[in-house]
PDB file of C-alpha atoms and ligand atoms in Angstrom:
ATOM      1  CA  UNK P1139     -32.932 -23.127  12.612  1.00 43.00           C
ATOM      2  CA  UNK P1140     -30.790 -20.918  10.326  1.00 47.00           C
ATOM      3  CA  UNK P1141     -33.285 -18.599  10.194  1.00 47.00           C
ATOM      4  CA  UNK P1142     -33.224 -18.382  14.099  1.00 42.00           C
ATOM      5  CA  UNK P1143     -29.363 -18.313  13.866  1.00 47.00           C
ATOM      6  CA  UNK P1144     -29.695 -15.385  11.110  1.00 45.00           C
ATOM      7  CA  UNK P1145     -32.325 -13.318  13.430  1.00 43.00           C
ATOM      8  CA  UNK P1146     -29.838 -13.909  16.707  1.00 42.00           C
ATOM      9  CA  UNK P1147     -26.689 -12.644  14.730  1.00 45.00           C
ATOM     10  CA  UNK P1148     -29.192  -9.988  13.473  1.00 44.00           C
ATOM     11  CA  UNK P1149     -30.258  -8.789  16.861  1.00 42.00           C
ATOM     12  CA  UNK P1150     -26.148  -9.188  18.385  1.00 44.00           C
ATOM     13  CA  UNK P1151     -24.641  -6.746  15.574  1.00 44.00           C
ATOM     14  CA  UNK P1152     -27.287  -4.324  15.700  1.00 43.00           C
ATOM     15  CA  UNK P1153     -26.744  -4.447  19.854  1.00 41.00           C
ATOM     16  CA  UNK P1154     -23.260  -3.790  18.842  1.00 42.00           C
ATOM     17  CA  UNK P1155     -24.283  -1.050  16.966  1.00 39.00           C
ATOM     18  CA  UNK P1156     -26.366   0.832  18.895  1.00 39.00           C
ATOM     19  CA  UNK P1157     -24.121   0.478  22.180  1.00 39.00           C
ATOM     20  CA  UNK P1158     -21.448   1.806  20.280  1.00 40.00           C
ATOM     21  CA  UNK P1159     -23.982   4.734  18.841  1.00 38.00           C
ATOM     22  CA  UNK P1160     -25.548   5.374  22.006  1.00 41.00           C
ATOM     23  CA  UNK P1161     -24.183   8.918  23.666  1.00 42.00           C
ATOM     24  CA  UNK P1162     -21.298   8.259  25.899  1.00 42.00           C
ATOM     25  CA  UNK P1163     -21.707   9.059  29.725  1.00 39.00           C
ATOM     26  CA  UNK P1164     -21.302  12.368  30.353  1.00 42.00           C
ATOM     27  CA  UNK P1165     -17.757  12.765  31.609  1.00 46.00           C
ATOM     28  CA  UNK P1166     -17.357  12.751  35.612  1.00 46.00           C
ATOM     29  CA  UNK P1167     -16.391  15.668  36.491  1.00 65.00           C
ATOM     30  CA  UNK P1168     -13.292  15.207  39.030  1.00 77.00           C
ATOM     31  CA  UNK P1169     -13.863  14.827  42.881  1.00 80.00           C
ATOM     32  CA  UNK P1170     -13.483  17.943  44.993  1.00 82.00           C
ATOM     33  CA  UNK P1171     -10.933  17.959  47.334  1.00 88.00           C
ATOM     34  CA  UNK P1172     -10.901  19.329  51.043  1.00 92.00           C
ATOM     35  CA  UNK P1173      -9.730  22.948  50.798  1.00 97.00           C
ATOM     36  CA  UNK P1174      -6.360  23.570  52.655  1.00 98.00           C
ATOM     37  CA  UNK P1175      -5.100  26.490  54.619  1.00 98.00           C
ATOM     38  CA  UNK P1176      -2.373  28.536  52.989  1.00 98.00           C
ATOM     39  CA  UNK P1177      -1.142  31.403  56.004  1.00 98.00           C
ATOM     40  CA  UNK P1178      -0.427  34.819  53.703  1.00 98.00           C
ATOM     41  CA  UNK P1179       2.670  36.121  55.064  1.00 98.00           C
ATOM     42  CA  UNK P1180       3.042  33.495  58.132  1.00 98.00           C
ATOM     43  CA  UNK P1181       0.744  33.826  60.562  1.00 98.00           C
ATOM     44  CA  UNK P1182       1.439  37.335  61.930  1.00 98.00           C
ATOM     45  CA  UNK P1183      -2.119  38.783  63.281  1.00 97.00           C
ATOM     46  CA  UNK P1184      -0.819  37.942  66.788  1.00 96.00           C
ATOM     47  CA  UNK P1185       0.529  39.706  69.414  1.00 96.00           C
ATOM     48  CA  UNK P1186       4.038  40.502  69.083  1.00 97.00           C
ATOM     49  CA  UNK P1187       4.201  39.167  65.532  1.00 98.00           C
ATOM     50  CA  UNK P1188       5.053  40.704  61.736  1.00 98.00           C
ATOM     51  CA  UNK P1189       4.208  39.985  58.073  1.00 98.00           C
ATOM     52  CA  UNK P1190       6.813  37.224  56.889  1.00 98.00           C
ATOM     53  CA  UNK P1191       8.852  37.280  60.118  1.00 98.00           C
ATOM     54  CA  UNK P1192      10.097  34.056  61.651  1.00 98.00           C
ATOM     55  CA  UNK P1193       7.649  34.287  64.573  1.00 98.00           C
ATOM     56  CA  UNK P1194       4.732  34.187  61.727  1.00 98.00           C
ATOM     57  CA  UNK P1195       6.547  31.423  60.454  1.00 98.00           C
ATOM     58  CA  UNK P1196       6.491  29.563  64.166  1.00 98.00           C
ATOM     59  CA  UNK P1197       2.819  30.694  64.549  1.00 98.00           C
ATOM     60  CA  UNK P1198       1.707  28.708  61.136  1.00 98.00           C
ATOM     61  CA  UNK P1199       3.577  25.841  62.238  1.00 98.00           C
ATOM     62  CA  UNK P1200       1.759  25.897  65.607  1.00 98.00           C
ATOM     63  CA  UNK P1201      -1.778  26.490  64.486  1.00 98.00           C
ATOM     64  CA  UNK P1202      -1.296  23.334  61.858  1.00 98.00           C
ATOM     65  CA  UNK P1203      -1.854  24.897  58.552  1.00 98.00           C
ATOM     66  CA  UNK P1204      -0.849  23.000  55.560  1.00 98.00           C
ATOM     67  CA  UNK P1205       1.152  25.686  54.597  1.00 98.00           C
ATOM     68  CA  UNK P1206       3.185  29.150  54.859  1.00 98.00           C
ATOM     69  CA  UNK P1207       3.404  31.559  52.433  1.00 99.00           C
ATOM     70  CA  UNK P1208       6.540  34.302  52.263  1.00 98.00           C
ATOM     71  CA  UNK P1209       8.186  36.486  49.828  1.00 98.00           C
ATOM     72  CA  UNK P1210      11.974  36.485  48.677  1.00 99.00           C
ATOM     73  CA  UNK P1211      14.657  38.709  47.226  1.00 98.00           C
ATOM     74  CA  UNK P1212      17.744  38.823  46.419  1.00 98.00           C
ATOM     75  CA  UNK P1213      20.485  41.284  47.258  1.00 98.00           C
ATOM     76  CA  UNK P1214      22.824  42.450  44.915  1.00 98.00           C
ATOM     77  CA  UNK P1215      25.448  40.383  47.290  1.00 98.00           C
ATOM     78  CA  UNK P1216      23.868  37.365  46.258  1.00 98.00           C
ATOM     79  CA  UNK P1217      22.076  37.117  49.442  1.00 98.00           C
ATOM     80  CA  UNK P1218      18.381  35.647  49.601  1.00 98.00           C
ATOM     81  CA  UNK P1219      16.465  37.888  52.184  1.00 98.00           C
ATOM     82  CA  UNK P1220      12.922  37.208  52.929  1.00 98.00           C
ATOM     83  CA  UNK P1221      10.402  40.551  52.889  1.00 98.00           C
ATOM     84  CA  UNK P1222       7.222  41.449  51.060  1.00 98.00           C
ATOM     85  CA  UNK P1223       8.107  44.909  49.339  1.00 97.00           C
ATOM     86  CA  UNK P1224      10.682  45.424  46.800  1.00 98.00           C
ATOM     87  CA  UNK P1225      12.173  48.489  49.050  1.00 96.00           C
ATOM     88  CA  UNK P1226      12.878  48.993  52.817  1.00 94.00           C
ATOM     89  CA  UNK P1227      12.183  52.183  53.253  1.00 90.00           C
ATOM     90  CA  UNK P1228      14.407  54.085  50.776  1.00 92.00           C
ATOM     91  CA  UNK P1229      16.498  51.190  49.684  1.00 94.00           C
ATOM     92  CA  UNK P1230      15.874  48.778  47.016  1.00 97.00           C
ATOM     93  CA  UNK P1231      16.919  45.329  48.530  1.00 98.00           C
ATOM     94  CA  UNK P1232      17.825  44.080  44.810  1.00 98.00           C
ATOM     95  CA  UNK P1233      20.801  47.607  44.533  1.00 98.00           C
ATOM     96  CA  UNK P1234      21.532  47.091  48.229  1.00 97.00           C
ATOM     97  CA  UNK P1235      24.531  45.000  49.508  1.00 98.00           C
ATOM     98  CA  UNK P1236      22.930  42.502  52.847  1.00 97.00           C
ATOM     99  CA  UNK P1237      25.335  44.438  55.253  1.00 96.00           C
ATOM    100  CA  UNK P1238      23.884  47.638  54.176  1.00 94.00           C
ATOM    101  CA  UNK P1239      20.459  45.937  55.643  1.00 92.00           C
ATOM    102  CA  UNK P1240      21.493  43.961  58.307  1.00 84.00           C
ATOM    103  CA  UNK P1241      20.389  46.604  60.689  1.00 89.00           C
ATOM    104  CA  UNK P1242      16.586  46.738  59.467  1.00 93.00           C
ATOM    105  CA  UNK P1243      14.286  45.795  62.032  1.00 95.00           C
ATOM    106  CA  UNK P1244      10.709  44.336  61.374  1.00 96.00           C
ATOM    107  CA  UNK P1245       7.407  46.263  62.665  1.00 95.00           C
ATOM    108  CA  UNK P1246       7.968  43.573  65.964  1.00 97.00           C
ATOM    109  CA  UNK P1247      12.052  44.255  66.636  1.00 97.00           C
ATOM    110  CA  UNK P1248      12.693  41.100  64.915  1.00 97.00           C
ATOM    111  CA  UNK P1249      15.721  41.250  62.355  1.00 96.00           C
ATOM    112  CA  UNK P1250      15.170  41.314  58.516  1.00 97.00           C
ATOM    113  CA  UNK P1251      15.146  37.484  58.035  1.00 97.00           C
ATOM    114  CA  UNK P1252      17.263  35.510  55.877  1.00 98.00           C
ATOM    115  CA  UNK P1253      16.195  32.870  53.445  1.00 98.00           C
ATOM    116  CA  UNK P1254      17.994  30.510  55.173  1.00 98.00           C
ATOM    117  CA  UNK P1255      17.383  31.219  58.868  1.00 98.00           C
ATOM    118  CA  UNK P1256      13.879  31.086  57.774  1.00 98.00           C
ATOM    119  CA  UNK P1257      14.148  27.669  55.787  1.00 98.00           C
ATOM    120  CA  UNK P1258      15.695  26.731  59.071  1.00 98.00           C
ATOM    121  CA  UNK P1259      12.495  27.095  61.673  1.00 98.00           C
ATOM    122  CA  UNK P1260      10.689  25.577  58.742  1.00 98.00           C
ATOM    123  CA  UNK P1261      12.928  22.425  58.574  1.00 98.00           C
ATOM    124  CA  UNK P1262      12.185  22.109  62.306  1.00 98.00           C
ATOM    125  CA  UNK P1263       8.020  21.352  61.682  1.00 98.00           C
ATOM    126  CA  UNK P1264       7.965  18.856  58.657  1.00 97.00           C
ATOM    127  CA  UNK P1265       4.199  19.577  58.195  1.00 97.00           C
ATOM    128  CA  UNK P1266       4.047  22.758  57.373  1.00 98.00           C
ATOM    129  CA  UNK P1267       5.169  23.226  53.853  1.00 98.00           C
ATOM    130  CA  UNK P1268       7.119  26.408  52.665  1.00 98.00           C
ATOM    131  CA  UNK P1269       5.183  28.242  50.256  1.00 99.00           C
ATOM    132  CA  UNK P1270       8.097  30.392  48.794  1.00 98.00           C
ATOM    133  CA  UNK P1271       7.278  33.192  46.731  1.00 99.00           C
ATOM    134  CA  UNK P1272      10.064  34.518  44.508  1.00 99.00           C
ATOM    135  CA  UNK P1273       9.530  37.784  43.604  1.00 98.00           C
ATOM    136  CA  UNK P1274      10.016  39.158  39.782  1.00 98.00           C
ATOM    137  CA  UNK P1275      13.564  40.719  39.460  1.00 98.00           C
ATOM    138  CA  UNK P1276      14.991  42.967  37.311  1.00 97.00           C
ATOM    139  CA  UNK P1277      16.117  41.361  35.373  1.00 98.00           C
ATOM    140  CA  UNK P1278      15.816  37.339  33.605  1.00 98.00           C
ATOM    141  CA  UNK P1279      19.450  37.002  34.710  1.00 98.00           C
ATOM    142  CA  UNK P1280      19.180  38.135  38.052  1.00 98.00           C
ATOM    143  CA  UNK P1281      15.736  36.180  38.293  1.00 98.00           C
ATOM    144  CA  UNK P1282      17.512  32.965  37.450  1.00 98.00           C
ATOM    145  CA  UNK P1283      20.794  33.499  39.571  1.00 98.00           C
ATOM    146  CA  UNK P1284      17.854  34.249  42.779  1.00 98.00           C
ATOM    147  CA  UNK P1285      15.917  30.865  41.568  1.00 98.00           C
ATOM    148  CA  UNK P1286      19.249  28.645  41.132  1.00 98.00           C
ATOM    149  CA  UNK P1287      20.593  29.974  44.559  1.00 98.00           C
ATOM    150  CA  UNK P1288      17.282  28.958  46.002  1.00 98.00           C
ATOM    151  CA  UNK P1289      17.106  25.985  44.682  1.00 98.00           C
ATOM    152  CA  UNK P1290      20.956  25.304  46.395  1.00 98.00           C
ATOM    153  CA  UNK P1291      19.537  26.419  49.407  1.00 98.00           C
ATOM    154  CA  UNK P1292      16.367  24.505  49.981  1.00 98.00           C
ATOM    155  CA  UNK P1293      18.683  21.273  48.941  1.00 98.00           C
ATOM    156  CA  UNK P1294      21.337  21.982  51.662  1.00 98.00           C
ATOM    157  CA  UNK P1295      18.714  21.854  54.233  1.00 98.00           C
ATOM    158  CA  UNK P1296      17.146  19.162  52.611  1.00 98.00           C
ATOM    159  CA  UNK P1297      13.747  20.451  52.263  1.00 98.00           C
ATOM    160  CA  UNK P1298      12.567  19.964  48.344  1.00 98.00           C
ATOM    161  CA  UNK P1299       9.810  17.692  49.049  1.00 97.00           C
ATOM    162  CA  UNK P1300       8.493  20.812  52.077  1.00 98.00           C
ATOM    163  CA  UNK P1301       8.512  23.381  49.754  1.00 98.00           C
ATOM    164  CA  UNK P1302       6.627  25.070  46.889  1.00 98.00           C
ATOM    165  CA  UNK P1303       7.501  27.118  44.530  1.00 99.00           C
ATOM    166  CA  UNK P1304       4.993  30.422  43.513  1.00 99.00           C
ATOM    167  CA  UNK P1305       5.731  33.328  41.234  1.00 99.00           C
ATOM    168  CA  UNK P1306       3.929  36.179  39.351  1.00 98.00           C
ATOM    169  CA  UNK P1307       7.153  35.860  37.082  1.00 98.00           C
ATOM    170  CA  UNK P1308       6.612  33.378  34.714  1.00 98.00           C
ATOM    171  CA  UNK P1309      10.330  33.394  33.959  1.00 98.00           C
ATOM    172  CA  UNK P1310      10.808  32.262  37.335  1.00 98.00           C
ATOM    173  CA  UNK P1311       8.016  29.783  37.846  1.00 98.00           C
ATOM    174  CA  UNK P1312       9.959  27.722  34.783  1.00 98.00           C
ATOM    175  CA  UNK P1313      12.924  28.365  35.977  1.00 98.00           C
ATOM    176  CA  UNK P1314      11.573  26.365  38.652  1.00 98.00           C
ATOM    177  CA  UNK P1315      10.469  23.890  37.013  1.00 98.00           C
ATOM    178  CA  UNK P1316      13.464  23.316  34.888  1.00 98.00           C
ATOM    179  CA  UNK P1317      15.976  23.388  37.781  1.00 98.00           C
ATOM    180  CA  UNK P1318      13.587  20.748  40.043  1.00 98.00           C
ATOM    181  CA  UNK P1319      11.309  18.748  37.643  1.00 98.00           C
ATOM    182  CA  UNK P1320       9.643  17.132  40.566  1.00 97.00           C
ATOM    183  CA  UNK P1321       8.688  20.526  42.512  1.00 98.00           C
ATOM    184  CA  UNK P1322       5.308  22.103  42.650  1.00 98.00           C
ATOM    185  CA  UNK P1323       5.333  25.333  40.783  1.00 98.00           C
ATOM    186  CA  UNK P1324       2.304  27.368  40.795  1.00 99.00           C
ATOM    187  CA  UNK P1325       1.892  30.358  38.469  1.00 99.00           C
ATOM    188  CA  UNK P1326       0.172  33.803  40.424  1.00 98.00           C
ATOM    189  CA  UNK P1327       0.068  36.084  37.482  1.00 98.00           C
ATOM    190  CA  UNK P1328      -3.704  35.567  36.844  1.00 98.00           C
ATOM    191  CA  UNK P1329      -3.371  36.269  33.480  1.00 98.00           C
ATOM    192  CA  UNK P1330      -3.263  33.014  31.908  1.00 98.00           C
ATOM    193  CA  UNK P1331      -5.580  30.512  31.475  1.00 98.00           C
ATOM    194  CA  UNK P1332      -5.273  26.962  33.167  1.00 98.00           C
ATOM    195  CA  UNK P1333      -4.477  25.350  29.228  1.00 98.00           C
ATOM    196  CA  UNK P1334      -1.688  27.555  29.107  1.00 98.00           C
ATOM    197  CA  UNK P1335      -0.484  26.522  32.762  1.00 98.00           C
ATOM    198  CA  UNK P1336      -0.549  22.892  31.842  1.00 98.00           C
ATOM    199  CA  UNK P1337       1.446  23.460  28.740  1.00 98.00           C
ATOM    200  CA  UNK P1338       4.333  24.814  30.685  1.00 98.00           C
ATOM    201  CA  UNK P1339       4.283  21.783  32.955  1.00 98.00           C
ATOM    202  CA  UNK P1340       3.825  23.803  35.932  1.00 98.00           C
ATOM    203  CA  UNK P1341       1.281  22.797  39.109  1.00 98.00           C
ATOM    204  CA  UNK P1342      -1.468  25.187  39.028  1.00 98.00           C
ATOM    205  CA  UNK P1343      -2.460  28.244  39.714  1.00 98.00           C
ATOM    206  CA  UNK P1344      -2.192  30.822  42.310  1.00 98.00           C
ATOM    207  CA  UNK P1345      -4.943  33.369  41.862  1.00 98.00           C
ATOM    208  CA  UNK P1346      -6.189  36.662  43.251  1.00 98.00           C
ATOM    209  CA  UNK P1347      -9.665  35.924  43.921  1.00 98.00           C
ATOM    210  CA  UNK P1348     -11.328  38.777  41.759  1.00 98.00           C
ATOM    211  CA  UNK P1349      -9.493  36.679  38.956  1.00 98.00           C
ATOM    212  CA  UNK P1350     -11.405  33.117  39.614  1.00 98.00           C
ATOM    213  CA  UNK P1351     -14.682  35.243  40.674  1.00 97.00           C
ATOM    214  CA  UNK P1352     -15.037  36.842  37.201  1.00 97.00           C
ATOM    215  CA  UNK P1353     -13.828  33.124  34.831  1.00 97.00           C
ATOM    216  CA  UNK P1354     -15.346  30.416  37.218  1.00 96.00           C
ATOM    217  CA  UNK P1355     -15.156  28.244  34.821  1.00 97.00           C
ATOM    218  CA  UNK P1356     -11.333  28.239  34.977  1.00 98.00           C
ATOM    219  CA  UNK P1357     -11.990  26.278  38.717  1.00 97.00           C
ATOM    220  CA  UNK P1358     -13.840  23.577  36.672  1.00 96.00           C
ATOM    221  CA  UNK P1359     -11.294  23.633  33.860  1.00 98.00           C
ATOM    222  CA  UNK P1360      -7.595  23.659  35.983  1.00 98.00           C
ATOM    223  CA  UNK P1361      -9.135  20.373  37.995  1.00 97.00           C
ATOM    224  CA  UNK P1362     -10.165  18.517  34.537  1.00 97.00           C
ATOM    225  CA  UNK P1363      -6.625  19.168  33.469  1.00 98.00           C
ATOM    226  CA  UNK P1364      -5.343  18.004  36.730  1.00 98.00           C
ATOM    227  CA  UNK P1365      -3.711  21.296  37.574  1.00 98.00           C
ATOM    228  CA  UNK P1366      -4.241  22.340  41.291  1.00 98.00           C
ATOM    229  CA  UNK P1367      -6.159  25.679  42.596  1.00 98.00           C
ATOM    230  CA  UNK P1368      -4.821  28.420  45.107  1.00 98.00           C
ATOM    231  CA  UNK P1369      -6.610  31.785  45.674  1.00 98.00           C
ATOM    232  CA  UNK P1370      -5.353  34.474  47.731  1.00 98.00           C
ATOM    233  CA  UNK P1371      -6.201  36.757  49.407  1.00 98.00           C
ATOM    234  CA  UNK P1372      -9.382  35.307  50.631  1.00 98.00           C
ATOM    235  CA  UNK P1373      -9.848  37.436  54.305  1.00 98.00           C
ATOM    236  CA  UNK P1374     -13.863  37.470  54.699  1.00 98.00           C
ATOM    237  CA  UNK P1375     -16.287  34.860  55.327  1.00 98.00           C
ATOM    238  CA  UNK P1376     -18.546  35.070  52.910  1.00 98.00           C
ATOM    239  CA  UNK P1377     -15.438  34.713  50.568  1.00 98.00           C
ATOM    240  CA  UNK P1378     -14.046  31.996  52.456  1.00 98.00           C
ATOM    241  CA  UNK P1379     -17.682  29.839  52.326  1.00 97.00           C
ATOM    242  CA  UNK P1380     -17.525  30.746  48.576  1.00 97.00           C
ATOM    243  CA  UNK P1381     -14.422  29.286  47.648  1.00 98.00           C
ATOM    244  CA  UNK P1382     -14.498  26.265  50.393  1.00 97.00           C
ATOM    245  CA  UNK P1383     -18.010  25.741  48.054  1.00 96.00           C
ATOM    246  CA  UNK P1384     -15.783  25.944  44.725  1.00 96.00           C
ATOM    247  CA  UNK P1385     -13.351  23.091  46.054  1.00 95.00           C
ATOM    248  CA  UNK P1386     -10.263  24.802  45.477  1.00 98.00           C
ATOM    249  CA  UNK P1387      -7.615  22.996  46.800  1.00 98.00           C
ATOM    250  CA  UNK P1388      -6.257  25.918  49.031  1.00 98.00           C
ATOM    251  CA  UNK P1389      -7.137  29.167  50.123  1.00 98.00           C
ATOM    252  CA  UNK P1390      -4.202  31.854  51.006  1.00 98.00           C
ATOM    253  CA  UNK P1391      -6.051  33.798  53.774  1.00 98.00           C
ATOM    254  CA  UNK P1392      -4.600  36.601  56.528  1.00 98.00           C
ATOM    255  CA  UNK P1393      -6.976  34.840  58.694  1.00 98.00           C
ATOM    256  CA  UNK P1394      -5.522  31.261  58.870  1.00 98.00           C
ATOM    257  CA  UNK P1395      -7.002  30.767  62.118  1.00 98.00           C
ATOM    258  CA  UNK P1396     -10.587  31.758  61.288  1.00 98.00           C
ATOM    259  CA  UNK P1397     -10.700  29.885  58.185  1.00 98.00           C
ATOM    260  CA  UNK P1398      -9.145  26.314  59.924  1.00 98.00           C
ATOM    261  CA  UNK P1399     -12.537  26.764  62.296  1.00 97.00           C
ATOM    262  CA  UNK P1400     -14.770  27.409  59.319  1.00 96.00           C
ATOM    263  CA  UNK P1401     -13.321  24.080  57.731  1.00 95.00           C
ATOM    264  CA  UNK P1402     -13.132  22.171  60.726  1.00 93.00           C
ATOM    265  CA  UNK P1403     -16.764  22.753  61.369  1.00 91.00           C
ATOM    266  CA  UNK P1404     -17.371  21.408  57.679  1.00 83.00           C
ATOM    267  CA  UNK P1405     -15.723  18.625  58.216  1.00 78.00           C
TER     268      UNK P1405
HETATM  269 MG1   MG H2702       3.489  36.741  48.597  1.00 75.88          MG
END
């Protein structure tokens, strides 16, 4: 009987052991998500439309993307304009005063836009989050007086939980983060990789797509650290099916409406 007891023990420590030995399961790798549409610029390859104009704005809202992308500056007035380039045709919005821009007109006869008239059509579509690129200034000083007056701005109209914050300026993206702990902050600059991104708290990153073509792995490694994935500017369809294949979690695209038919048809 003792002996039995001595064998049973026997057998239960060494099961002990070995389940502790044996290999643990390899780790699951985290779930894909369903790609989302990020319009580059609004949606402006319609008729009558223009790169970051409010009417691309309006057409993003109407086509249902999950988001907008446009680009900001800010005047040496202290004014937040919204426009891709650092210069309108010989002037350099940040050494030009707003009024001595007021009179630019867009490629459509639309009016430079403000930041705030264009925070304004987006606060009239809740679902169509405000992808809002700041662009790298200067200078760090002028960078965070552009990010804090932002900030202000997106509060008074009561959008912070629409709106997302991108920048190559990685100055700016912590700015970001520092001034709204609960935004999402995603870094474009490419350069860094997605261990570095998660140390300075931010989202995840916002790549060109030549970037995530030649370090793959990076995909694999920004969802295991729970950092999200954006690639821009992702235009053709074989690109498109690549990336949709990688599971990023959005594609920035000049073709918003070609790529929501390619992932509908997934679906
Ligand atoms: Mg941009």
């Amino acid at each position: 009987m003792k002996n039995c007891f001595l064998i049973l023990m026997a057998l239960f420590v060494g099961g002990r052991i070995h389940a502790a030995e044996s290999p643990e399961k390899p780790m699951t790798s985290v779930a894909k998500p369903v790609t989302q549409v990020v319009a580059h610029r609004g949606f402006w390859k319609t008729a009558g439309s223009a790169q970051n104009s409010l009417s691309s704005l309006r057409n993003a809202q109407e086509l249902g993307v999950y988001g907008s992308e446009f680009d900001v500056w800010l005047t040496k007035d202290d004014v937040l304009v919204v426009n891709h380039d650092a210069k309108i045709g010989k002037t350099i919005i940040e050494e030009a005063t707003f009024a001595e821009m007021a009179a630019v007109l867009l490629s459509n006869g639309e009016k430079l836009p403000t930041l705030e008239s264009y925070l304004k059509i987006g606060a009239k579509n809740k679902k169509t989050r405000l992808v809002f690129e700041l662009k790298p200034h200067k200078s760090k000083e002028r960078e965070r007086r552009a990010a804090a007056l932002s900030v202000a701005l997106v509060e008074k109209h009561k959008l912070s939980g629409q709106v997302e914050y991108i920048s190559f300026s990685l100055h700016a993206c912590k700015e970001f983060r520092r001034l709204v702990p609960s935004a999402q902050v995603y870094y474009l600059g490419g350069d860094l990789p997605p261990a570095e991104i998660k140390r300075h708290g931010l989202t995840g990153i916002d790549y060109k797509m030549g970037v995530l073509r030649k370090n793959p792995k990076w995909i694999d490694e920004a969802r295991e650290l729970g950092l999200k994935i954006n690639v821009w500017t992702v235009n053709k369809p074989a690109d498109m099916r690549y990336f949709i294949g990688c599971g990023v979690d959005f594609i920035t695209t000049d073709e918003p409406g070609k790529l929501c038919a390619m992932i509908d048809a997934k679906k």
